[in-house]
Short mmCIF file of C-alpha atoms and ligand atoms in Angstrom, two decimals:
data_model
loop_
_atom_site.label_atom_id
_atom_site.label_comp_id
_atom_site.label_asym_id
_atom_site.label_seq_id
_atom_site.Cartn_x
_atom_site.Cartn_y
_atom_site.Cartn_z
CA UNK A 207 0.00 0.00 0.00
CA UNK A 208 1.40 3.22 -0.60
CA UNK A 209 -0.10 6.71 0.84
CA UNK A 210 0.32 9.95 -1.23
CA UNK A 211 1.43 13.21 0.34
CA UNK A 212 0.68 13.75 3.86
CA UNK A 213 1.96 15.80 6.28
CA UNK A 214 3.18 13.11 8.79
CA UNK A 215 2.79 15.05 12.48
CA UNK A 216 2.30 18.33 11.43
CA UNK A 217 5.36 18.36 9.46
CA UNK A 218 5.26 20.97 6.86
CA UNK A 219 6.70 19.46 3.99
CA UNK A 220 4.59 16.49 2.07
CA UNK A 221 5.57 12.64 2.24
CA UNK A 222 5.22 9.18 0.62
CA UNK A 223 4.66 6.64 2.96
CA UNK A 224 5.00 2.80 1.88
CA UNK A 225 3.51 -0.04 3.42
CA UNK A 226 4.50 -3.83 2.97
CA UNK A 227 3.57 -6.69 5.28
CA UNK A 228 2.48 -4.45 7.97
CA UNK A 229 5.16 -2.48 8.50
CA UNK A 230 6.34 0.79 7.44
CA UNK A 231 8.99 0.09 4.62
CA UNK A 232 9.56 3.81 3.42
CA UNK A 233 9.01 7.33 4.03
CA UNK A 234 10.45 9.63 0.98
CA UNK A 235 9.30 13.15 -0.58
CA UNK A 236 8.46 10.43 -4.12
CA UNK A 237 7.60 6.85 -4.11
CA UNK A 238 6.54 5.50 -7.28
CA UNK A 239 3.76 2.81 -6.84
CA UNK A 240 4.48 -0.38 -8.35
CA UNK A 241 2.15 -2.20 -10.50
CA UNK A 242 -1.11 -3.18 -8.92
CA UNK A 243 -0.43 -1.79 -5.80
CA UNK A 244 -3.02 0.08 -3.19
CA UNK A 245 -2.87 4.01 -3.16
CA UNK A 246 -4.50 6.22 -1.27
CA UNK A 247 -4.35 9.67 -2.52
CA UNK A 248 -4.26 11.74 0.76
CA UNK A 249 -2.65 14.88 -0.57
CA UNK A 250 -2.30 17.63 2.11
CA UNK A 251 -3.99 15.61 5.05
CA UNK A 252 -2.62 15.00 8.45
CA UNK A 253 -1.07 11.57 9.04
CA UNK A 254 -0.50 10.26 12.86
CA UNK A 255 0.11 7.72 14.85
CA UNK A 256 -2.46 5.84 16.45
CA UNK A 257 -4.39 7.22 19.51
CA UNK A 258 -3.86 5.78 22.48
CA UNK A 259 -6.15 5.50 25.68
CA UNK A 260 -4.28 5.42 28.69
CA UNK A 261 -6.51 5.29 31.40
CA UNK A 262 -10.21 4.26 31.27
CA UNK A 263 -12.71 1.70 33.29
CA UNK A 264 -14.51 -0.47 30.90
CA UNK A 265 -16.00 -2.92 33.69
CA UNK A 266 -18.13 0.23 34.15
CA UNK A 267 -18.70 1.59 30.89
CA UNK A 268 -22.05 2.65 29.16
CA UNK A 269 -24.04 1.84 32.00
CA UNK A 270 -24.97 5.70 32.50
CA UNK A 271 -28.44 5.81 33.71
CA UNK A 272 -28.96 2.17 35.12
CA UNK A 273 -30.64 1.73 37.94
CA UNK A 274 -30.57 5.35 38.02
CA UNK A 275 -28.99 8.86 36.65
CA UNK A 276 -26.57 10.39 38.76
CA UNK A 277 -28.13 13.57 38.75
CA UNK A 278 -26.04 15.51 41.33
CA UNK A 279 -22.88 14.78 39.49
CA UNK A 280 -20.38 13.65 42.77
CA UNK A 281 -18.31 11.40 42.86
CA UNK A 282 -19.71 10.03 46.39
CA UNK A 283 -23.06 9.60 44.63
CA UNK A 284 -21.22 7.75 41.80
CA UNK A 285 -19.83 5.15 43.82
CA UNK A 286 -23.55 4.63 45.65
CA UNK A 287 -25.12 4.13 42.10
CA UNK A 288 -22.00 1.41 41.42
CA UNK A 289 -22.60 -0.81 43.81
CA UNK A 290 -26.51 -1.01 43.24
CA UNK A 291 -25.08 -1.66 39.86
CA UNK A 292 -22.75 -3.97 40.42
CA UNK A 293 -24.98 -6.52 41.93
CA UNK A 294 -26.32 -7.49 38.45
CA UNK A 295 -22.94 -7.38 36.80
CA UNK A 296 -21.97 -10.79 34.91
CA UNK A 297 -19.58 -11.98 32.79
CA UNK A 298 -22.09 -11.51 29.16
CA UNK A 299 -23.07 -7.43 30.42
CA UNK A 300 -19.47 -7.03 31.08
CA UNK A 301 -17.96 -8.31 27.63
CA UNK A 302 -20.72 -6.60 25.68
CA UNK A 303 -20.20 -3.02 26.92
CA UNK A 304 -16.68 -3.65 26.67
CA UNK A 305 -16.56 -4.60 23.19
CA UNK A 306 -18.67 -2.05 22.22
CA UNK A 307 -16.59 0.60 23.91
CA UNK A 308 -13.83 -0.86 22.08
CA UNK A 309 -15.48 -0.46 18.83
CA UNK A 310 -16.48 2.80 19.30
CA UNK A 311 -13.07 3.86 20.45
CA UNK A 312 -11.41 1.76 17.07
CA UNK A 313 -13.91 4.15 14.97
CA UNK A 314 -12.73 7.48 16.56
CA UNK A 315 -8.68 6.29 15.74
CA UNK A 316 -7.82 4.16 18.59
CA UNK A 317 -5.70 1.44 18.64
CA UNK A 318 -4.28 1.10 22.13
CA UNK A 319 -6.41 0.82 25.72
CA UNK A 320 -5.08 0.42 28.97
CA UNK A 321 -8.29 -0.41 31.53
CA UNK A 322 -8.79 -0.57 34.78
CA UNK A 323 -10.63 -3.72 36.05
CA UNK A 324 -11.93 -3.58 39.86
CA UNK A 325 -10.27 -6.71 41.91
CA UNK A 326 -12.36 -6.13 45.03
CA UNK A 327 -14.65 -8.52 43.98
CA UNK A 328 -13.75 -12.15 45.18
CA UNK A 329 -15.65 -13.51 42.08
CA UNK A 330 -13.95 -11.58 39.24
CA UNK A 331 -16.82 -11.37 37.49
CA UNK A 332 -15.31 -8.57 35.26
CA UNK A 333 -11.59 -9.90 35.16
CA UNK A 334 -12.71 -12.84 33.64
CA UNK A 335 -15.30 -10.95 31.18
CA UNK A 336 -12.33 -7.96 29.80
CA UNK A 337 -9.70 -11.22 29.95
CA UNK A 338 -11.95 -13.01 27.40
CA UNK A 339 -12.16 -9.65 25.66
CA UNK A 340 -8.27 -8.67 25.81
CA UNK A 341 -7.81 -11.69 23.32
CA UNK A 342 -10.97 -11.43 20.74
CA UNK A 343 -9.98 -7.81 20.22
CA UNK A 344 -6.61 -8.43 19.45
CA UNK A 345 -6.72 -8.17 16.07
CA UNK A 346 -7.75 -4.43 16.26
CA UNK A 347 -7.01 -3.10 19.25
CA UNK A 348 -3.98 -3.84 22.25
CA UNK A 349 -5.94 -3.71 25.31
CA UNK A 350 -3.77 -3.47 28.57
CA UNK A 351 -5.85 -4.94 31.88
CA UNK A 352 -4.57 -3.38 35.19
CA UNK A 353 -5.51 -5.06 38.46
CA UNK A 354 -7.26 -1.85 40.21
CA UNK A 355 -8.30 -2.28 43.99
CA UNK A 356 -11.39 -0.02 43.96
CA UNK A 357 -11.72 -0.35 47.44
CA UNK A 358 -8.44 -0.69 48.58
CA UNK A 359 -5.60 -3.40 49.27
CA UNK A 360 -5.04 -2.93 52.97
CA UNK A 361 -8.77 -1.42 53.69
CA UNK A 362 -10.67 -4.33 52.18
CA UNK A 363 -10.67 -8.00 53.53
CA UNK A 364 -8.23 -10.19 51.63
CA UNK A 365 -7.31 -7.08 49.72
CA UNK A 366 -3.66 -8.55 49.28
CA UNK A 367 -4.48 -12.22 48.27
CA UNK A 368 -7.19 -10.61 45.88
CA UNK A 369 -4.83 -8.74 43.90
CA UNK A 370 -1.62 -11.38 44.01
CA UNK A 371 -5.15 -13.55 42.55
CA UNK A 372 -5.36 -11.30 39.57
CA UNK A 373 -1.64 -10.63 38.65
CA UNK A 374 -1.35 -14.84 38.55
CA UNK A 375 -4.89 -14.68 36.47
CA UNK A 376 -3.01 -12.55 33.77
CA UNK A 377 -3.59 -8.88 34.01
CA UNK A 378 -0.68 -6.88 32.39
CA UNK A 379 -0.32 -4.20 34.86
CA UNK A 380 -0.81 -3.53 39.22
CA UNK A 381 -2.94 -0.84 40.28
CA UNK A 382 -3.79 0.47 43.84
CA UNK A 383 -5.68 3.41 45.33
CA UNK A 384 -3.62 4.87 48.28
CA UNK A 385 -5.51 7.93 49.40
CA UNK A 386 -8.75 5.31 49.83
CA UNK A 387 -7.48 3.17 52.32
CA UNK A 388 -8.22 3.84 55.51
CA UNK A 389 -4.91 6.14 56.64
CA UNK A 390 -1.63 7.34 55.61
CA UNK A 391 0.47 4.45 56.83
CA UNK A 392 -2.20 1.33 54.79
CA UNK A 393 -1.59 3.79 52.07
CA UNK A 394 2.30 3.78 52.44
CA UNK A 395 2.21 -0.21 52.71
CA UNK A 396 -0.19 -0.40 50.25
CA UNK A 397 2.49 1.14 47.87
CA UNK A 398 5.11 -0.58 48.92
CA UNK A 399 3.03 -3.98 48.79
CA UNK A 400 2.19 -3.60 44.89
CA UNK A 401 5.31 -2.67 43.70
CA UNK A 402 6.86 -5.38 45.56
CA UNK A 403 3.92 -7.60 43.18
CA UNK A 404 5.43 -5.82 40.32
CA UNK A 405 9.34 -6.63 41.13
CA UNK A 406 7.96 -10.27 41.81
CA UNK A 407 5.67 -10.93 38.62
CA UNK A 408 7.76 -8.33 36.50
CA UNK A 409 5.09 -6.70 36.01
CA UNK A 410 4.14 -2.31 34.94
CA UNK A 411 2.41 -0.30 37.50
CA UNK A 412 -0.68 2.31 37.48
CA UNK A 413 -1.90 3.89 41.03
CA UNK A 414 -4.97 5.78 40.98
CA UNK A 415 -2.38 8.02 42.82
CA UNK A 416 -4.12 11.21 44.65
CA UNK A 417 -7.55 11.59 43.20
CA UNK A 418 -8.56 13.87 45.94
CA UNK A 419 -8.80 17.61 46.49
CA UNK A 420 -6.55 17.28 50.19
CA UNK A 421 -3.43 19.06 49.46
CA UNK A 422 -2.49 16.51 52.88
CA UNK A 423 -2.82 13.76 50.36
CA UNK A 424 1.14 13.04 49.24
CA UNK A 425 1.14 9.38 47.99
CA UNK A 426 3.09 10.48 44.78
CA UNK A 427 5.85 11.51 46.82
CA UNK A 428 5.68 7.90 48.06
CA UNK A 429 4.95 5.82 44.67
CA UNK A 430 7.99 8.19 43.01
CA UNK A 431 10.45 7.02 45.81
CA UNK A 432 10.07 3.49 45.15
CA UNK A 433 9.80 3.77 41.45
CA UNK A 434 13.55 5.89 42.37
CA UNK A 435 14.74 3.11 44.41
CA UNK A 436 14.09 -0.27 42.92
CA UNK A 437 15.23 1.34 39.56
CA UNK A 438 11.21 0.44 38.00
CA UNK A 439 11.55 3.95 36.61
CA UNK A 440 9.15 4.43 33.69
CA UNK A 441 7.65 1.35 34.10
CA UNK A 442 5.71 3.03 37.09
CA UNK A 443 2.60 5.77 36.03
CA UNK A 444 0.85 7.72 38.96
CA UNK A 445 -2.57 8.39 37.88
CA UNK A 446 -4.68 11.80 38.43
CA UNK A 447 -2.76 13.23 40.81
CA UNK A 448 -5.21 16.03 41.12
CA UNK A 449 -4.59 16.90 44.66
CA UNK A 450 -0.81 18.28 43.05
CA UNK A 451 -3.41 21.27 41.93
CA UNK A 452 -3.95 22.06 45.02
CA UNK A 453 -0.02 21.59 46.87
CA UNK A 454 1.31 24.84 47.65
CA UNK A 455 4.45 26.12 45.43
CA UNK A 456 7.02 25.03 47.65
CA UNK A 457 6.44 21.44 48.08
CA UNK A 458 5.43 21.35 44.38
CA UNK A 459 9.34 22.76 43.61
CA UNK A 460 10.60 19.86 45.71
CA UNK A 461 8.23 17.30 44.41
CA UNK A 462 9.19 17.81 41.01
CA UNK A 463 12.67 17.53 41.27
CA UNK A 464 12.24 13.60 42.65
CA UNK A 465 9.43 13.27 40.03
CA UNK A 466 12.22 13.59 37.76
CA UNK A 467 14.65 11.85 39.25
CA UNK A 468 12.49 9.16 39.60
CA UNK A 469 11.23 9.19 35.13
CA UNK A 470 7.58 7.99 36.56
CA UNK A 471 4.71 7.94 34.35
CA UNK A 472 1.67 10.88 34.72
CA UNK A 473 -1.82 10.14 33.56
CA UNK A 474 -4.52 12.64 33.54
CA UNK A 475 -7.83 13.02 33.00
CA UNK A 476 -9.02 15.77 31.83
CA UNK A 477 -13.16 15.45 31.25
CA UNK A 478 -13.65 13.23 35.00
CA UNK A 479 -11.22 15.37 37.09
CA UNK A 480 -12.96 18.47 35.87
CA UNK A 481 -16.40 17.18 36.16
CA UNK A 482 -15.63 15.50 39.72
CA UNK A 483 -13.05 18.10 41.13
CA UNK A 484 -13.75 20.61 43.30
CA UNK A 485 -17.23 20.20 44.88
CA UNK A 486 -16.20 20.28 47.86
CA UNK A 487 -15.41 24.02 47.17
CA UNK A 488 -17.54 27.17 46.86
CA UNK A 489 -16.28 29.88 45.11
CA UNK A 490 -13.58 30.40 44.24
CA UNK A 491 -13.74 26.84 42.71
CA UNK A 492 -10.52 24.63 42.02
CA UNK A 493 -10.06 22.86 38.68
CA UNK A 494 -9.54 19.68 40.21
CA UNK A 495 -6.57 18.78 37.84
CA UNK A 496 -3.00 18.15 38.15
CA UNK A 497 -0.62 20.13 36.78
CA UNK A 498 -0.44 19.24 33.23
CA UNK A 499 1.42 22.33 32.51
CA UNK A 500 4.43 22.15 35.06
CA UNK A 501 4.56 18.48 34.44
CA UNK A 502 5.58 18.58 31.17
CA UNK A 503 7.72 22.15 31.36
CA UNK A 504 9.63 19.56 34.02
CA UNK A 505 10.67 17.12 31.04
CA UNK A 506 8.29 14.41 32.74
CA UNK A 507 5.79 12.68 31.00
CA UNK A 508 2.28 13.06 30.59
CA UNK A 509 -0.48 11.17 29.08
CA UNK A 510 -4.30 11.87 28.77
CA UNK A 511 -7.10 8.86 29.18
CA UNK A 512 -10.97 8.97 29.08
CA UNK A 513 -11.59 7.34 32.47
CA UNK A 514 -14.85 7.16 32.12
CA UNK A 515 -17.67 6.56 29.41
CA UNK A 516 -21.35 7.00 29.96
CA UNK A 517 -21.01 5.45 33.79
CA UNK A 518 -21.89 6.70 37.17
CA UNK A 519 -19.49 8.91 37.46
CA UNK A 520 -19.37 10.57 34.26
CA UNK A 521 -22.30 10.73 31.99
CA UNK A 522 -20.71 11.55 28.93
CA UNK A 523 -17.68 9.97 26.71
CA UNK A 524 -18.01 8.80 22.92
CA UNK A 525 -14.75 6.79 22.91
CA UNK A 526 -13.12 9.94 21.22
CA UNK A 527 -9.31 11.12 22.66
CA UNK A 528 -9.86 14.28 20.91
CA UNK A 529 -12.47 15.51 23.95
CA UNK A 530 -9.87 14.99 26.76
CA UNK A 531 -7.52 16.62 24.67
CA UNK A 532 -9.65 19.53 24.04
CA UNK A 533 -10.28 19.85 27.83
CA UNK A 534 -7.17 19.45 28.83
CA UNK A 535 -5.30 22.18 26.92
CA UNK A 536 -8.29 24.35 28.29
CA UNK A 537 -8.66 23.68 31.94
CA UNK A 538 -4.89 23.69 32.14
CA UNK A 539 -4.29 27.12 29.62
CA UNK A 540 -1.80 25.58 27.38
CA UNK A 541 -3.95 27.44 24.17
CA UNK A 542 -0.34 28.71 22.80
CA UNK A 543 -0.34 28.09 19.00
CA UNK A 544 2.37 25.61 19.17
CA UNK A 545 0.99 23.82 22.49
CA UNK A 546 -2.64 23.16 20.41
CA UNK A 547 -0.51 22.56 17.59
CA UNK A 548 1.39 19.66 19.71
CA UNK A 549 -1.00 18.36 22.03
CA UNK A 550 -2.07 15.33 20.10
CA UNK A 551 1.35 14.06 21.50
CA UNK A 552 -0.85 13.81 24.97
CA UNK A 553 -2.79 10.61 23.58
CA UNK A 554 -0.23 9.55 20.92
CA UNK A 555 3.71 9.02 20.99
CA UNK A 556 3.28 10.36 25.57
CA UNK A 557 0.97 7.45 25.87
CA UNK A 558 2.79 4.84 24.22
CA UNK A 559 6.02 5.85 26.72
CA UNK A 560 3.07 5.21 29.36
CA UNK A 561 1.97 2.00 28.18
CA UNK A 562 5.39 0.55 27.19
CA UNK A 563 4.54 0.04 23.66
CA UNK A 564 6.74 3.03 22.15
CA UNK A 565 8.92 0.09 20.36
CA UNK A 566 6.28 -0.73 18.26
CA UNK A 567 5.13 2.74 17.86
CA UNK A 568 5.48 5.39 15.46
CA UNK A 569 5.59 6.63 11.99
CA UNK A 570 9.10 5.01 10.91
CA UNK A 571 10.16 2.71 8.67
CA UNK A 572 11.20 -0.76 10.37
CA UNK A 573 7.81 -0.04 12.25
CA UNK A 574 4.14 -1.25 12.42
CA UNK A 575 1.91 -0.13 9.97
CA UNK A 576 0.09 1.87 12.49
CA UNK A 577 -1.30 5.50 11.66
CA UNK A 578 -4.53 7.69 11.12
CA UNK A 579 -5.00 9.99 8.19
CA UNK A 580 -7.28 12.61 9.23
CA UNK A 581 -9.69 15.43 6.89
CA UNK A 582 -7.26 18.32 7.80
CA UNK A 583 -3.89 19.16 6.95
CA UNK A 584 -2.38 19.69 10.86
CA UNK A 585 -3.65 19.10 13.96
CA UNK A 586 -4.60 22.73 14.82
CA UNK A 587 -7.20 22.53 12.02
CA UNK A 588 -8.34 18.64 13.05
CA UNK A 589 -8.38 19.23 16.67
CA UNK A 590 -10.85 22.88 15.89
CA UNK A 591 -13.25 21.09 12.93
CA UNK A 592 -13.03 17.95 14.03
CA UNK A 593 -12.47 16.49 10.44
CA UNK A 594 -13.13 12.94 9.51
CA UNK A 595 -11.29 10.63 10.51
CA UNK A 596 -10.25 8.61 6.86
CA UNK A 597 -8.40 6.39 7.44
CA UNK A 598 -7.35 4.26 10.46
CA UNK A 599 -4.71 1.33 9.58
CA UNK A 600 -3.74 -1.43 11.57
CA UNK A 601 -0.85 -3.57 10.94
CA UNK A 602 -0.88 -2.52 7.37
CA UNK A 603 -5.04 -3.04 7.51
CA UNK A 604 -6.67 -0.77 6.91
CA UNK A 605 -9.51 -1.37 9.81
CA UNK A 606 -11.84 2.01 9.86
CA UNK A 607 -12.45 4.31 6.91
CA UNK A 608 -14.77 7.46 6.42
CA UNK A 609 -16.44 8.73 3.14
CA UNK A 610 -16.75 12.56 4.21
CA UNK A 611 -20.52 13.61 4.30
CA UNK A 612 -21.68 16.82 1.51
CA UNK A 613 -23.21 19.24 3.41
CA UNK A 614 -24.58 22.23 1.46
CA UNK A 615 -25.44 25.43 2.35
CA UNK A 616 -28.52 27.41 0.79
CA UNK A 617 -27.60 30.41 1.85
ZN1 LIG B 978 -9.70 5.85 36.97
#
């Protein structure tokens, strides 16, 4: 297959790009097809690589609504509406919203998931379910399963044994949730406990790290001391983090400077945090969001996920990274030309350093034959008209593919 004159990551100057046998096999200003072959004239559109979800809970997904609507939007009332929920969950309601989710999310451009499964539930009704479905989407989609103790490791009975239970069942990646357990020092031991899991099963780590408005609530500081210490590095990601919006300057300065030592992981996300942050406050009101913005002038990396589609907590989410990204750059005023221009790096080439798939990722020749050609010619333009999404290939497949709609204007 051979694609005609994009602009490969906003790049300003036009390019071939050849595909053989699902991989990239050359990237030139010219390629002449050969006989026969595929071509997809895509002069002057955007080409990227694939988006990538880093952080969303498909156990819960599209059931927004059922038994009832959250209508006063907290998080407290969220997790109340859950467990009336969860009482009819089995293994068929969980693999059906979960491959839908994942079909809606391959239509929008995305070809990588990680997902957070809750393990406080001695029957692993939804383990088993988004197992199953890890495998029968392969083909499509990588979907990443981490191990996530809703209701903590230390705070819940058996919390420990649980989640050892799901790392052995086959989830790729150890979760926790230390500002839920019951006190600072379960939270501390919870920490220390699943990274100890990870050093054992040689496995990647993803906390739900600090999802809380409490500037008192330091886990990070924690989580990025043992990902310092045991040398885990990058293959540990602190998710949320959303109390570092509200840490005073001082400790942030400090913070930062082990943050880096340490070359952990950030996740954030943008639509929940917003939505779910700051109700405890009146006026004025606090975003509710890490800090995107410092993060990344620090050199350390940050991804953007979904967290949450249609579900208790969130009632909205269409499987589309282009929302979080278009909340994120505004709650967090990175509107500069360049930083629009550039933020599609949140949920592309950022999120595969998150997920650990960056050596299979990326518009280069020796590569998968991964990449979206979008309706626009940069992502300024794409992430403003939301353009159709053309083309989405997969392994050289091509796996999703738009005819744009006429509309006309009788004006
Ligand atoms: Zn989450």
């Amino acid at each position: 297959m051979l694609i005609k004159q994009v602009y490969i990551e906003n790049n300003s100057v036009k390019q071939d790009v050849r595909i053989e046998n699902g991989q990239f096999t050359a990237i030139e200003a010219q390629i002449e097809p050969y006989e026969n072959e595929e071509v997809i004239d895509a002069d002057g559109k955007l080409l990227l690589p694939p988006f990538i979800d880093s952080h969303v809970h498909l156990d819960a997904t599209l059931t927004a609504g059922d038994p009832e609507w959250n209508e006063s939007g907290t998080l407290f009332d969220g997790i109340r509406i859950w467990s009336e929920r969860k009482k009819t969950l089995t293994k068929q309601d969980v693999k059906e919203r979960a491959l839908a989710t994942l079909k809606k999310q391959a239509s929008h451009g995305i070809q990588f998931v990680r997902s957070h499964v809750d393990t406080t539930d001695p029957n692993f009704t939804a383990l088993e379910a988004l197992l199953e479905v890890r495998d029968e989407v392969k083909d499509f989609m990588t979907l990443q399963l981490v191990a996530f103790p809703q209701e903590g490791i230390l705070s819940f009975p058996r919390g420990k044994e649980l989640l050892e239970q799901a790392v052995k069942d086959g989830v790729d990646v150890i979760g926790g949730i230390p500002h839920f357990e019951f006190n600072r020092d379960y939270g501390v031991e919870s920490l220390r406990y699943l990274v100890g899991l990870a050093e054992k099963y040689d496995k990647l780590v993803d906390v739900h790290c600090d999802e809380i408005d409490d500037p008192q609530s330091r886990n990070l500081e924690v989580l990025a001391t043992l990902a310092y210490e045991t040398g885990l590095g990058d293959r540990i990601t602190a998710s949320h983090t959303t109390a570092m919006g509200s840490y005073n300057d001082a400790y942030t300065y400090k913070l930062m400077r082990l943050l880096k030592l340490s070359d952990i992981n950030m996740v954030s996300n943008p639509l929940v945090n917003i939505h779910l942050g700051g109700r405890f406050d009146t006026y004025p009101k606090r975003r509710g969001l890490t800090r995107i913005q410092d993060l990344t002038a620090n050199g350390i990396n940050v991804s953007f996920g979904e967290d949450d589609i249609k579900d208790p907590w969130y009632p909205m989410g269409d499987g589309n990274m282009l929302d979080p990204v278009h909340m994120g750059i505004h709650a967090e005023q990175m509107m500069g030309y360049s930083q629009i221009m550039n933020s599609y790096e949140f949920v592309t080439n950022k999120a595969a350093k998150t997920l650990h798939v960056a050596d299979q990722y990326g518009i280069e020749v020796g590569k998968a034959a991964n990449c979206l050609i979008f309706n626009a010619a940069n992502f300024y333009d794409e992430l403003n008209e939301r353009k159709e999404l053309l083309y989405s290939i997969h392994n050289g497949k091509i796996i999703v593919e738009t005819k744009p709609a006429v509309t006309k204007l009788n004006l």
